[in-house]
Tab-separated table of C-alpha atoms and ligand atoms in Angstrom:
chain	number	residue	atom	x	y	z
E	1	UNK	CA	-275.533	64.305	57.687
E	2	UNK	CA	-276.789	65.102	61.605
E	3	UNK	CA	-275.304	67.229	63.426
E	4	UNK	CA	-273.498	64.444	65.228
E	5	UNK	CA	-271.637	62.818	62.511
E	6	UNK	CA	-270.166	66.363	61.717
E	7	UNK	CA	-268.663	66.353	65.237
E	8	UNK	CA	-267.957	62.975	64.496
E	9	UNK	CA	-266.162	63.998	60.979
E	10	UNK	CA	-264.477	67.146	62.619
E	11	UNK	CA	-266.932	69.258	60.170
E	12	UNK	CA	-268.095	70.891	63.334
E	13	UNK	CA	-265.726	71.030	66.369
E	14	UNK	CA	-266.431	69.653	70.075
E	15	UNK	CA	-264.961	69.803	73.286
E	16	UNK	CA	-263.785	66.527	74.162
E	17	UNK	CA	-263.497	64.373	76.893
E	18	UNK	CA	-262.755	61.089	75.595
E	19	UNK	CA	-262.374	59.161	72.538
E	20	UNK	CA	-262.322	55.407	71.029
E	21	UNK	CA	-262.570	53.306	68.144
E	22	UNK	CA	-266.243	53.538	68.685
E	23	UNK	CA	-267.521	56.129	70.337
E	24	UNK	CA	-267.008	59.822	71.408
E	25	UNK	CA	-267.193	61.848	74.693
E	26	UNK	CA	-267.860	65.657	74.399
E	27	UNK	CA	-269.154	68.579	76.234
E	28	UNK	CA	-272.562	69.256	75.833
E	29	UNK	CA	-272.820	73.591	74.073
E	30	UNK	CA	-275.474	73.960	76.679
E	31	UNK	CA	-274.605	72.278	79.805
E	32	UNK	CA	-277.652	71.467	82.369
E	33	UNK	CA	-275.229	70.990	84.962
E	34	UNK	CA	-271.531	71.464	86.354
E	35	UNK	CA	-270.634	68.626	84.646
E	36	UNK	CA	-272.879	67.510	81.087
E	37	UNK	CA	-271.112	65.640	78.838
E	38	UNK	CA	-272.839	63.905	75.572
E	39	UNK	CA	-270.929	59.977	74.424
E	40	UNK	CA	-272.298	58.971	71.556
E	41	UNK	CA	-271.457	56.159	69.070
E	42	UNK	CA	-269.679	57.751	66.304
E	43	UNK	CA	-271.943	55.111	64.013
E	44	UNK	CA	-274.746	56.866	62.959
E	45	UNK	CA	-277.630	55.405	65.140
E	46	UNK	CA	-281.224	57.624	65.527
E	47	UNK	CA	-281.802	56.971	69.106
E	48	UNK	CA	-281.642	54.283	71.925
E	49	UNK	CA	-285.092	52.605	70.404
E	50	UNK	CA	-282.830	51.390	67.133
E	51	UNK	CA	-279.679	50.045	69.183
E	52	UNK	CA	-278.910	46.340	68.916
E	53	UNK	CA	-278.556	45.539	72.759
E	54	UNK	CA	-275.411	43.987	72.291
E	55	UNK	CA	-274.489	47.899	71.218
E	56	UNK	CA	-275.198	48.940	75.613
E	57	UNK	CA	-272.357	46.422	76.404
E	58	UNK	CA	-269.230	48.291	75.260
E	59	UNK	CA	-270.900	51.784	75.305
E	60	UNK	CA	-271.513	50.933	79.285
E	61	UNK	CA	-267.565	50.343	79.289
E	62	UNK	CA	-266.989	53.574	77.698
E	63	UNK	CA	-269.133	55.633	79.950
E	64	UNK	CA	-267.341	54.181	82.832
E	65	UNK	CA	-264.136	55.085	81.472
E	66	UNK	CA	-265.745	58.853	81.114
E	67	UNK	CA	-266.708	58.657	84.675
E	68	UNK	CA	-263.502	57.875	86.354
E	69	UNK	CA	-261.669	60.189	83.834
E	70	UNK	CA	-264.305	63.167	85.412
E	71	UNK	CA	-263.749	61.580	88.868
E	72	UNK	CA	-267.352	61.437	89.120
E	73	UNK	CA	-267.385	57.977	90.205
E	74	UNK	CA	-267.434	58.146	93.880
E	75	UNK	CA	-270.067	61.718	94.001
E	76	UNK	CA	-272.125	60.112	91.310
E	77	UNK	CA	-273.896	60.983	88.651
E	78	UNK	CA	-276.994	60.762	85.586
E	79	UNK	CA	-276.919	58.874	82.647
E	80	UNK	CA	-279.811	60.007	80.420
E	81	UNK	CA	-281.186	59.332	77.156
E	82	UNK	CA	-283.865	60.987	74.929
E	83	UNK	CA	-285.919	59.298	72.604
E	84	UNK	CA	-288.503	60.950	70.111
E	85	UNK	CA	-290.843	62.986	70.361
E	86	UNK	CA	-292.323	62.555	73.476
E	87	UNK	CA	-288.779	62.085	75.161
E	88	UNK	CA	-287.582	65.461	74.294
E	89	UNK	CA	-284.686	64.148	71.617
E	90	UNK	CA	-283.975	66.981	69.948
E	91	UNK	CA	-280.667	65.384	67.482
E	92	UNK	CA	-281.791	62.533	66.457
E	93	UNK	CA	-278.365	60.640	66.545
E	94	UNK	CA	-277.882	58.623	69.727
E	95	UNK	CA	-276.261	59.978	72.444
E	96	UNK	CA	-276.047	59.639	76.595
E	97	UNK	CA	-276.071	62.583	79.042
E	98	UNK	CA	-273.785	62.772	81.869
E	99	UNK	CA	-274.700	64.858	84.230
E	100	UNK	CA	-272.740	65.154	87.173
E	101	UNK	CA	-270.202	67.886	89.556
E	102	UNK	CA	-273.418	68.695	92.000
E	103	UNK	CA	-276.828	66.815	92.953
E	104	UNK	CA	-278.655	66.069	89.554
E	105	UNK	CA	-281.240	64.245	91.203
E	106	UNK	CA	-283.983	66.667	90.351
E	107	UNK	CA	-283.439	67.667	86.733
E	108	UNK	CA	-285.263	65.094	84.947
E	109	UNK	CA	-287.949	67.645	82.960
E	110	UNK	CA	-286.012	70.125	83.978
E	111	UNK	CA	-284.060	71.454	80.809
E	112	UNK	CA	-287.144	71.848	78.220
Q	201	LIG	P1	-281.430	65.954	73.266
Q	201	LIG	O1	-282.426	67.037	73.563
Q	201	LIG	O2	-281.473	64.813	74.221
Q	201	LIG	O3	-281.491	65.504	71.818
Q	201	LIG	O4	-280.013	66.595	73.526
Q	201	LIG	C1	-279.261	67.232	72.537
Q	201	LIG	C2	-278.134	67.914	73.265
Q	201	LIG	O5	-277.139	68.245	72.306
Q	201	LIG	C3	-278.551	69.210	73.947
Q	201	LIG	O6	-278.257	69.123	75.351
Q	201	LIG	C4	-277.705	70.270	73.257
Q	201	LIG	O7	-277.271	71.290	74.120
Q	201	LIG	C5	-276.556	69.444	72.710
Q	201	LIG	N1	-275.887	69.976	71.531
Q	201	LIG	C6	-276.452	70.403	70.377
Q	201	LIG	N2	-275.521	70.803	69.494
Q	201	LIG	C7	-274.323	70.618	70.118
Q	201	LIG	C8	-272.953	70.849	69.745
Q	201	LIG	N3	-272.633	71.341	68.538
Q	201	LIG	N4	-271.989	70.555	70.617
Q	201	LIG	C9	-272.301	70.068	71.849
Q	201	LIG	N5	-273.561	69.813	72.252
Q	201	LIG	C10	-274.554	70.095	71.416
């Protein structure tokens, strides 16, 4: 099981920020910026590449909701995804960065 499903499971605990039937906001252990939070889909997905589009439709509505409850909506913010090898994903269970709380314009390539 990935590291992700254990947070998922409560086999490994998390700092969260928000939770649904479907997916999970937590901070990220090693956060790039004031704000990083991870939201995954607590189904077991490897990355972005695998997703069923129709999968970006309620996960957009959730990371909204994550926005607005870190009142990041008006400052802004970075929504960033990893995918293999060349993308830098190191857990390979699908998951969104938020990155927010100070200008994160410049921290693409930044963190590895
Ligand atoms: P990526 O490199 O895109 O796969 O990002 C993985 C992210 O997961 C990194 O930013 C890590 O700091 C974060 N991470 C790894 N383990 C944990 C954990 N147990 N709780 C919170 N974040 C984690």
């Amino acid at each position: 099981m990935c590291i992700f499903c254990k947070i998922v499971n409560k086999d490994i605990p998390n700092n969260t920020v928000l939770e649904s039937d479907e997916f999970l906001c937590f901070h990220d252990i090693s956060p790039a910026a004031k704000i990083h939070v991870l939201i995954i889909p607590k189904k077991h997905y490897d990355s972005f590449d695998v997703i069923k589009p129709e999968l970006m439709t309620n996960m957009t509505k959730f990371i909204h909701e994550v926005a607005s409850q870190l009142g990041v909506r008006e400052s802004g913010y970075r929504i960033i995804t990893n995918i293999g090898n060349h993308g830098g994903q190191e857990v390979q269970h699908l998951h969104m960065h938020l990155l927010a709380g100070e200008y994160v314009g410049k921290l693409v390539g930044d963190k590895k």
